mmCIF file of C-alpha atoms and ligand atoms in Angstrom:
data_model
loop_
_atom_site.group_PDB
_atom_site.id
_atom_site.type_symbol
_atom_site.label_atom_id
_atom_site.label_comp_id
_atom_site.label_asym_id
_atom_site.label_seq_id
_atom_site.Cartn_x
_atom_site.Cartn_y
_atom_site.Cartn_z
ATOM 1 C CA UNK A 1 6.606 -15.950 1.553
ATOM 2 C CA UNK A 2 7.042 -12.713 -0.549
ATOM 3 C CA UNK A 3 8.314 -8.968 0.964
ATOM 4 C CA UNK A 4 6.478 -5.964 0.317
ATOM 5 C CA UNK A 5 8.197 -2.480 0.943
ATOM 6 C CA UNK A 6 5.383 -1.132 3.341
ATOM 7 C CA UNK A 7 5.238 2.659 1.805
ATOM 8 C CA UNK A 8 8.786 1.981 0.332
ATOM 9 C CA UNK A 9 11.764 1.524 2.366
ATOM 10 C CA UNK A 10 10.063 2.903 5.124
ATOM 11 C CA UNK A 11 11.879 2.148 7.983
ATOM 12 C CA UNK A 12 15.318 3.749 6.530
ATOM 13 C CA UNK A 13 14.071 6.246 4.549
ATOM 14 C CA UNK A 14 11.296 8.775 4.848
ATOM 15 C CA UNK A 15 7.829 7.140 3.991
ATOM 16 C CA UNK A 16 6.179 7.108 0.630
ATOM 17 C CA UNK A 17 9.047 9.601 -0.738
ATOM 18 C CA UNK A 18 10.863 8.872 -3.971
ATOM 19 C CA UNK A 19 14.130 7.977 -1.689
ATOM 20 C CA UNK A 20 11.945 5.193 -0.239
ATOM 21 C CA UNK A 21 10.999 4.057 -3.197
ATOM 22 C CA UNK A 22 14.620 4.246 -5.308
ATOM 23 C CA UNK A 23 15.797 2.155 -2.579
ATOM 24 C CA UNK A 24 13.243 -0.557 -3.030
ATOM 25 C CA UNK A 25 13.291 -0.426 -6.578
ATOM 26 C CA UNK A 26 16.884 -1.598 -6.075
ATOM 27 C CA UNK A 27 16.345 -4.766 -3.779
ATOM 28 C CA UNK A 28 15.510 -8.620 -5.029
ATOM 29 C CA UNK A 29 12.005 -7.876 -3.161
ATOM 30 C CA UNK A 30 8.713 -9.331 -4.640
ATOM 31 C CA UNK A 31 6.817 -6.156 -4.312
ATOM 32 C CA UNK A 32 6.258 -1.897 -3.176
ATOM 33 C CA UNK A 33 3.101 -1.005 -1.335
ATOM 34 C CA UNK A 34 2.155 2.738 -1.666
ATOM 35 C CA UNK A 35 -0.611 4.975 -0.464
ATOM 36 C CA UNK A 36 -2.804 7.323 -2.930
ATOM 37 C CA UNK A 37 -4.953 10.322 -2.001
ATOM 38 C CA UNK A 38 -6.479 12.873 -4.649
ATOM 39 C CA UNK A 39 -5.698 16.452 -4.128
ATOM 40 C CA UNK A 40 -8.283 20.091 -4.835
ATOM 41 C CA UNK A 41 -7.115 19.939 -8.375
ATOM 42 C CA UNK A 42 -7.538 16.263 -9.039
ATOM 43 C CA UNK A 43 -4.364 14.947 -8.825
ATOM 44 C CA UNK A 44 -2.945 12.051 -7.413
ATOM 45 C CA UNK A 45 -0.200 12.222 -4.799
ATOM 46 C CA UNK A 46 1.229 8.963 -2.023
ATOM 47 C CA UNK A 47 1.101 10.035 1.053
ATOM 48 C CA UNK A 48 -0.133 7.865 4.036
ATOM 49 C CA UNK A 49 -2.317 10.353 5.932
ATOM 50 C CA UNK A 50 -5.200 12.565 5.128
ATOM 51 C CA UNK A 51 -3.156 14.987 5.971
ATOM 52 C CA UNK A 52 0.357 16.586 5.521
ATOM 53 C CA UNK A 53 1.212 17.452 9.000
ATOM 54 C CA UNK A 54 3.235 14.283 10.759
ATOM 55 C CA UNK A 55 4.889 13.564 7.312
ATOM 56 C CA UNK A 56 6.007 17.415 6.531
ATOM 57 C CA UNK A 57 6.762 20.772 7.269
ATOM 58 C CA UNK A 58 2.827 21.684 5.977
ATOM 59 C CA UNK A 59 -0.090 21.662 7.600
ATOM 60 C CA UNK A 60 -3.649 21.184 6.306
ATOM 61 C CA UNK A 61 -5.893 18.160 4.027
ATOM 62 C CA UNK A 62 -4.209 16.862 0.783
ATOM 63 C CA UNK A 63 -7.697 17.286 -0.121
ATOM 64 C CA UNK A 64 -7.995 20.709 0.243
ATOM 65 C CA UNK A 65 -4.217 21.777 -2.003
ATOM 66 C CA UNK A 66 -3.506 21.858 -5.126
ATOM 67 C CA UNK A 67 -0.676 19.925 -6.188
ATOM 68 C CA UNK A 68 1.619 23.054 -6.799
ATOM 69 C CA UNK A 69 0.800 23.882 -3.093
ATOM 70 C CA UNK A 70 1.499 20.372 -1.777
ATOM 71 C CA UNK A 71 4.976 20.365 -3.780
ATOM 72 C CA UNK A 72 6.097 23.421 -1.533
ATOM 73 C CA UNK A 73 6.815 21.909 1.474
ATOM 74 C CA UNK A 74 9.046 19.498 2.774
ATOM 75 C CA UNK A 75 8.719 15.727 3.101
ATOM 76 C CA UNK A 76 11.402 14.302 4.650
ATOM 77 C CA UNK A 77 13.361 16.721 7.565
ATOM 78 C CA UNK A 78 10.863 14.898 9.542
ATOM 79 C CA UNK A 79 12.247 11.400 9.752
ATOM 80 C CA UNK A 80 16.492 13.051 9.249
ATOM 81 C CA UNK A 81 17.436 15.828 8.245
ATOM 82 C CA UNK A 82 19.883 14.511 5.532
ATOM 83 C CA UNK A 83 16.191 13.969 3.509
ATOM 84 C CA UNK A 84 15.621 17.752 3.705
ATOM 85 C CA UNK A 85 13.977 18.782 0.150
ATOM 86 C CA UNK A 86 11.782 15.798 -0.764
ATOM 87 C CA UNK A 87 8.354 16.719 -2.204
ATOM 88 C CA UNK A 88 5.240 15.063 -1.610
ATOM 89 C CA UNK A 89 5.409 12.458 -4.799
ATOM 90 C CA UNK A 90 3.013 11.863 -7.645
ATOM 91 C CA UNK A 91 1.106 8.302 -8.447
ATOM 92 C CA UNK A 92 3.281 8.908 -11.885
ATOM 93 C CA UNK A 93 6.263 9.976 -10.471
ATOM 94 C CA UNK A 94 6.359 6.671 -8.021
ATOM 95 C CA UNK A 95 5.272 4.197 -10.671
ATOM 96 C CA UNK A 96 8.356 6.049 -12.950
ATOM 97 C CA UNK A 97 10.269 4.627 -10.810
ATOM 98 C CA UNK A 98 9.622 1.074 -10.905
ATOM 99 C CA UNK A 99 9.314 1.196 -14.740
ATOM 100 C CA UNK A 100 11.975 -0.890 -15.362
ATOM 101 C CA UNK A 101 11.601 -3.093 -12.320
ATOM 102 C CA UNK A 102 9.236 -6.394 -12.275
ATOM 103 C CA UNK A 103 8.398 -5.750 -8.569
ATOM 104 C CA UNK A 104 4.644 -5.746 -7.792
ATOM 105 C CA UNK A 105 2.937 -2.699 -7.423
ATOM 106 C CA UNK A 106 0.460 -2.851 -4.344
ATOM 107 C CA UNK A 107 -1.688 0.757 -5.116
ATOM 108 C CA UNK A 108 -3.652 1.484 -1.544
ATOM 109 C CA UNK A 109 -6.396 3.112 -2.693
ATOM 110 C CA UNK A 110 -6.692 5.816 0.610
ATOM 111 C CA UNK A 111 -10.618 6.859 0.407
ATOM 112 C CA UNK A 112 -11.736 5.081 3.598
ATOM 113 C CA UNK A 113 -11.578 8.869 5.314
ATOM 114 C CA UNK A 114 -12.377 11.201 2.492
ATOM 115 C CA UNK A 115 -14.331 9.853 -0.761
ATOM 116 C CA UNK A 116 -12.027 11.189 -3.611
ATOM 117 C CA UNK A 117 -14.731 10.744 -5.896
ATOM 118 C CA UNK A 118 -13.518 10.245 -9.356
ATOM 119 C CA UNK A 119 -10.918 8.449 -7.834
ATOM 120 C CA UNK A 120 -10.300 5.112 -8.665
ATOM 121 C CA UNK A 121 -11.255 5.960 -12.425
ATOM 122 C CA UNK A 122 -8.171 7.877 -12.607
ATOM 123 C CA UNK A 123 -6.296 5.584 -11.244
ATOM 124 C CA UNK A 124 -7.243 2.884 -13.495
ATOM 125 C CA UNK A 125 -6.246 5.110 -15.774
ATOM 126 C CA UNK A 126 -2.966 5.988 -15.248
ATOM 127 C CA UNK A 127 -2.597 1.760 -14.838
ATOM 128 C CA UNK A 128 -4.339 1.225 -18.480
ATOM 129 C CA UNK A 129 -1.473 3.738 -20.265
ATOM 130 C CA UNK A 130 1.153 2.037 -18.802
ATOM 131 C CA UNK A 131 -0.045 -0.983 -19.770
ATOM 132 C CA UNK A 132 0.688 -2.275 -15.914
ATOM 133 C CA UNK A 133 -2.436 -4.453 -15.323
ATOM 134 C CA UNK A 134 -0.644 -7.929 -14.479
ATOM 135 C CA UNK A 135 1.667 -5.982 -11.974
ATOM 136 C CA UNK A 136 -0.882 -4.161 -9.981
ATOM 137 C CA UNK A 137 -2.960 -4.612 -6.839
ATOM 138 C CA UNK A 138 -5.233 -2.782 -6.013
ATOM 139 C CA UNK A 139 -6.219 -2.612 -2.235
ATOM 140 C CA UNK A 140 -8.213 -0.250 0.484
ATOM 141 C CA UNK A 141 -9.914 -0.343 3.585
ATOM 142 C CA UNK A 142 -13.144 1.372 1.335
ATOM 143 C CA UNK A 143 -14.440 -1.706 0.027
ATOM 144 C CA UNK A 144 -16.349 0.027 -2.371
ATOM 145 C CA UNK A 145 -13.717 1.727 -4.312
ATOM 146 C CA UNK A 146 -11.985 -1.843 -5.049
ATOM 147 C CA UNK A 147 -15.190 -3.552 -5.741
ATOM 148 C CA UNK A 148 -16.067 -0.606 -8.105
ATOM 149 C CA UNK A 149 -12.312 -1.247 -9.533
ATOM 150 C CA UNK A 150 -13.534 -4.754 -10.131
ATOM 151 C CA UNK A 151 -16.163 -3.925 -11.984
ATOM 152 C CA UNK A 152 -14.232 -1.511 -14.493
ATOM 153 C CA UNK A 153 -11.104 -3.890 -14.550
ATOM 154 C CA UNK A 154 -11.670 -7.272 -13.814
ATOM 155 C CA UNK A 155 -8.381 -7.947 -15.002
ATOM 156 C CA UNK A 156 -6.866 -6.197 -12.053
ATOM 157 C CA UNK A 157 -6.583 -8.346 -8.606
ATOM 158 C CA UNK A 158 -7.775 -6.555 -5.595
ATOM 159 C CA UNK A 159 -7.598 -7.133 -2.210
ATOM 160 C CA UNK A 160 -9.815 -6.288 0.631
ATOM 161 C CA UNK A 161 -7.851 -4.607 3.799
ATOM 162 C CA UNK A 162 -8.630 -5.175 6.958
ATOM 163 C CA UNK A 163 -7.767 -4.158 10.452
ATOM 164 C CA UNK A 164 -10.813 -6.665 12.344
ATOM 165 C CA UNK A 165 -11.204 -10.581 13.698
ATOM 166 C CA UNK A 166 -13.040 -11.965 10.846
ATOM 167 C CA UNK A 167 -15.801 -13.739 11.082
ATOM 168 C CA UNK A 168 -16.748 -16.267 7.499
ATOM 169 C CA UNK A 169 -14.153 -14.055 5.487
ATOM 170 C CA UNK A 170 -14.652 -15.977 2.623
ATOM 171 C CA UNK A 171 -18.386 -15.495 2.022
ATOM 172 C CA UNK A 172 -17.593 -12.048 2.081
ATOM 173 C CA UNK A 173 -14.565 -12.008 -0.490
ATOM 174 C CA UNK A 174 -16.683 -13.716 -2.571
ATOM 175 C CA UNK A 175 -19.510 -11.666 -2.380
ATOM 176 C CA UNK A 176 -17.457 -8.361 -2.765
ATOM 177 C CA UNK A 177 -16.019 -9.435 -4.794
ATOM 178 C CA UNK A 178 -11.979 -9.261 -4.056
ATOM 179 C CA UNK A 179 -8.909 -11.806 -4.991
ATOM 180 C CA UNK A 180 -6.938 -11.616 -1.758
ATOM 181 C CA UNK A 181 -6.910 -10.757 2.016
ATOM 182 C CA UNK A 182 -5.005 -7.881 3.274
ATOM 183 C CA UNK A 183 -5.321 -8.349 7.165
ATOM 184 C CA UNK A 184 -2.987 -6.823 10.617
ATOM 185 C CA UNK A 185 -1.010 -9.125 10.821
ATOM 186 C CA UNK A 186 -2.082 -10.612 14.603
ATOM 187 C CA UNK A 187 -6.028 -11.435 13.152
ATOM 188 C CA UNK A 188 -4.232 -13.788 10.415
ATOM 189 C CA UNK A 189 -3.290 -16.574 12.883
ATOM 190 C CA UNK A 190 -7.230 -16.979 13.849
ATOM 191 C CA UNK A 191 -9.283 -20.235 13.542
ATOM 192 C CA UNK A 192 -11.925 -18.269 11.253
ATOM 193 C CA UNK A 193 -9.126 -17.591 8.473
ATOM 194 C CA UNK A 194 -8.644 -21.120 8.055
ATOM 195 C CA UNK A 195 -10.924 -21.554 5.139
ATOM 196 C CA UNK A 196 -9.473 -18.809 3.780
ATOM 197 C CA UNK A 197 -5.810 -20.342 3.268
ATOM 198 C CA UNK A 198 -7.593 -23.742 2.440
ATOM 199 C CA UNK A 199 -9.490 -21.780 -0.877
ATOM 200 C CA UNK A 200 -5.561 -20.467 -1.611
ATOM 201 C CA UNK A 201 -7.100 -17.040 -1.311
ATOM 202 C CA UNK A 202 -3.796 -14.729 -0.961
ATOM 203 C CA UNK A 203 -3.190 -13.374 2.784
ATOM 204 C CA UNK A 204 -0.997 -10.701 2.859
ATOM 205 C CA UNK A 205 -0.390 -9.445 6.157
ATOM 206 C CA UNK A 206 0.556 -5.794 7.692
ATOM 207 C CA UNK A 207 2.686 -4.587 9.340
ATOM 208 C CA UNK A 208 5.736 -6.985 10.315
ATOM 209 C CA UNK A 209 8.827 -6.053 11.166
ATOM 210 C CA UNK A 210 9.750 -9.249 13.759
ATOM 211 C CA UNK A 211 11.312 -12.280 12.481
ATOM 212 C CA UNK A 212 9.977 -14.210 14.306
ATOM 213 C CA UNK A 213 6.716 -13.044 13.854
ATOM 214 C CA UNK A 214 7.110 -13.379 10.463
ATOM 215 C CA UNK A 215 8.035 -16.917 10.740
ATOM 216 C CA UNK A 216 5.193 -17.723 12.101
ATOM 217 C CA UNK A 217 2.535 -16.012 9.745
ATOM 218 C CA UNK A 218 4.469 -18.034 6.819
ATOM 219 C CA UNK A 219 4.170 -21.257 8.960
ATOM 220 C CA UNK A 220 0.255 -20.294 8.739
ATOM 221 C CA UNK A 221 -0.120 -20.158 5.542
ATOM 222 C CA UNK A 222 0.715 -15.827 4.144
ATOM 223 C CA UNK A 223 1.348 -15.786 0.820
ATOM 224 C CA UNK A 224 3.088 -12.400 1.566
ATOM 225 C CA UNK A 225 3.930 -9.409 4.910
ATOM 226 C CA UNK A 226 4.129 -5.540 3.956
ATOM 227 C CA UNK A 227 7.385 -4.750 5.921
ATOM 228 C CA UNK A 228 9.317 -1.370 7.385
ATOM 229 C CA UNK A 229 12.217 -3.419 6.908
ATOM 230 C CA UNK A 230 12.419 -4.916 2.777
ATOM 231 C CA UNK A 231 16.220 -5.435 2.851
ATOM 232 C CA UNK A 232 16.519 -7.477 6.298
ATOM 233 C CA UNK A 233 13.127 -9.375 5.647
ATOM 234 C CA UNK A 234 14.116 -10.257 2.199
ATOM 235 C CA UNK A 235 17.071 -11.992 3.446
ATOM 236 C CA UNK A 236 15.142 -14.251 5.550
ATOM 237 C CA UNK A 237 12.074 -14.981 3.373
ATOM 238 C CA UNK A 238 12.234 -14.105 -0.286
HETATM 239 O O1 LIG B 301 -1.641 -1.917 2.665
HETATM 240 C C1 LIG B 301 -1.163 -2.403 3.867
HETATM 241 C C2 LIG B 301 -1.047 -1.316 4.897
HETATM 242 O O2 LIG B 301 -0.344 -0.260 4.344
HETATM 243 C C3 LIG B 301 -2.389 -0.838 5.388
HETATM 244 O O3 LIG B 301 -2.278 0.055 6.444
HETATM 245 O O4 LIG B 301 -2.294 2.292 7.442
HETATM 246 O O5 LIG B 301 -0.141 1.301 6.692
HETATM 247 O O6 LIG B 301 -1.808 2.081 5.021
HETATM 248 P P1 LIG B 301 -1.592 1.493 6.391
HETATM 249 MG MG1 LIG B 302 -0.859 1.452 3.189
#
């Protein structure tokens, strides 16, 4: 079963900041899952929430700053002060860090609350000059915005997030259409996914920190968990 930082080393280091990230761009994991949003001036930052205010010293919608006003305030006195002085990262800045690194890049594509229209264009972008195509998934709980990356990028695997009990997941994969599950983690375990994990559709599951959790979702058949915890998952199951 393969480990996924769950927005970078999250559970040592402040979320979706470039300390998570150097820290698991430096362990044997198989992948980094990251969250995008688009700001007033079009940009792309990773940031989990619509928001700024649980993750920084900011209030307000990513939507509604500019990137220069984003990049004044403080990302990281939040979780410890030692991370005083991180800055809300760009898509760029992230996926400069894993340049030299074979790890997986799960993008989560965050325009389930807010549209972002232009959106996953730009991201596909960004992916197409770096030439990172076989690295990338692309996932989001707004269905639309990975089947419209489907349709620009074929190439590109996606996979459909959910947070539900699913009923005949597989007629609706295929109908989307997206490559993989991306379920919390509890709804993996049901009856209804079996067909799922007898197609070899991927299940990765979110968000598991418990071994022995863990255990159990590889004993049902998840190709891969997002985890809080890369370095003392990674022990157990990469
Ligand atoms: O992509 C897996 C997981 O990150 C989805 O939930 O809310 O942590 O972005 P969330
Ligand atoms: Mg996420």
């Amino acid at each position: 079963m393969n480990v996924f930082a769950h927005r970078g080393a999250s559970g040592n280091f402040p979320e979706n900041t470039l300390s998570s990230f150097r820290e698991a761009a430096r362990l044997p994991i198989y992948g980094v899952e990251f969250d995008v949003h688009m700001t007033a001036d079009g940009e792309l930052v990773v940031i989990h929430d619509e928001s700024i205010d649980r993750t920084s010293n900011g209030h307000g919608y990513v939507k509604d700053m500019t990137l220069d006003e984003l990049k004044l305030y403080d990302y990281g006195s939040w979780f410890a002060p030692e991370f005083a002085g991180e800055t809300i990262p760009t898509l760029d800045e992230v996926l400069d860090i894993f340049a030299q690194t074979e790890h997986k890049l799960n993008i989560e594509l965050k325009s389930d609350i807010f549209p972002y229209e232009g959106m996953v264009e730009k991201v596909l972008a960004i992916i197409s000059d770096r030439q990172i195509e076989s690295r990338v998934i692309l996932s989001s709980f707004d269905h639309g915005a990975i089947q419209m990356a489907k349709q620009l990028a074929p190439q590109i695997e996606t996979g459909a997030l959910f947070m539900e009990v699913l009923v005949n997941p597989l007629d609706y994969l295929q109908n989307l259409p997206a490559d993989a599950l991306h379920l919390f983690f509890p709804t993996a375990v049901r009856p209804s996914l079996r067909e799922v994990y007898e197609a070899g559709v991927p299940v990765r599951t979110f968000t598991v920190n418990d071994e022995n959790y863990a255990q159990m979702l590889k004993h049902s058949g998840v190709e891969s968990i997002f985890t809080d915890y890369p370095e003392r998952m990674s022990v157990l199951f990469s």
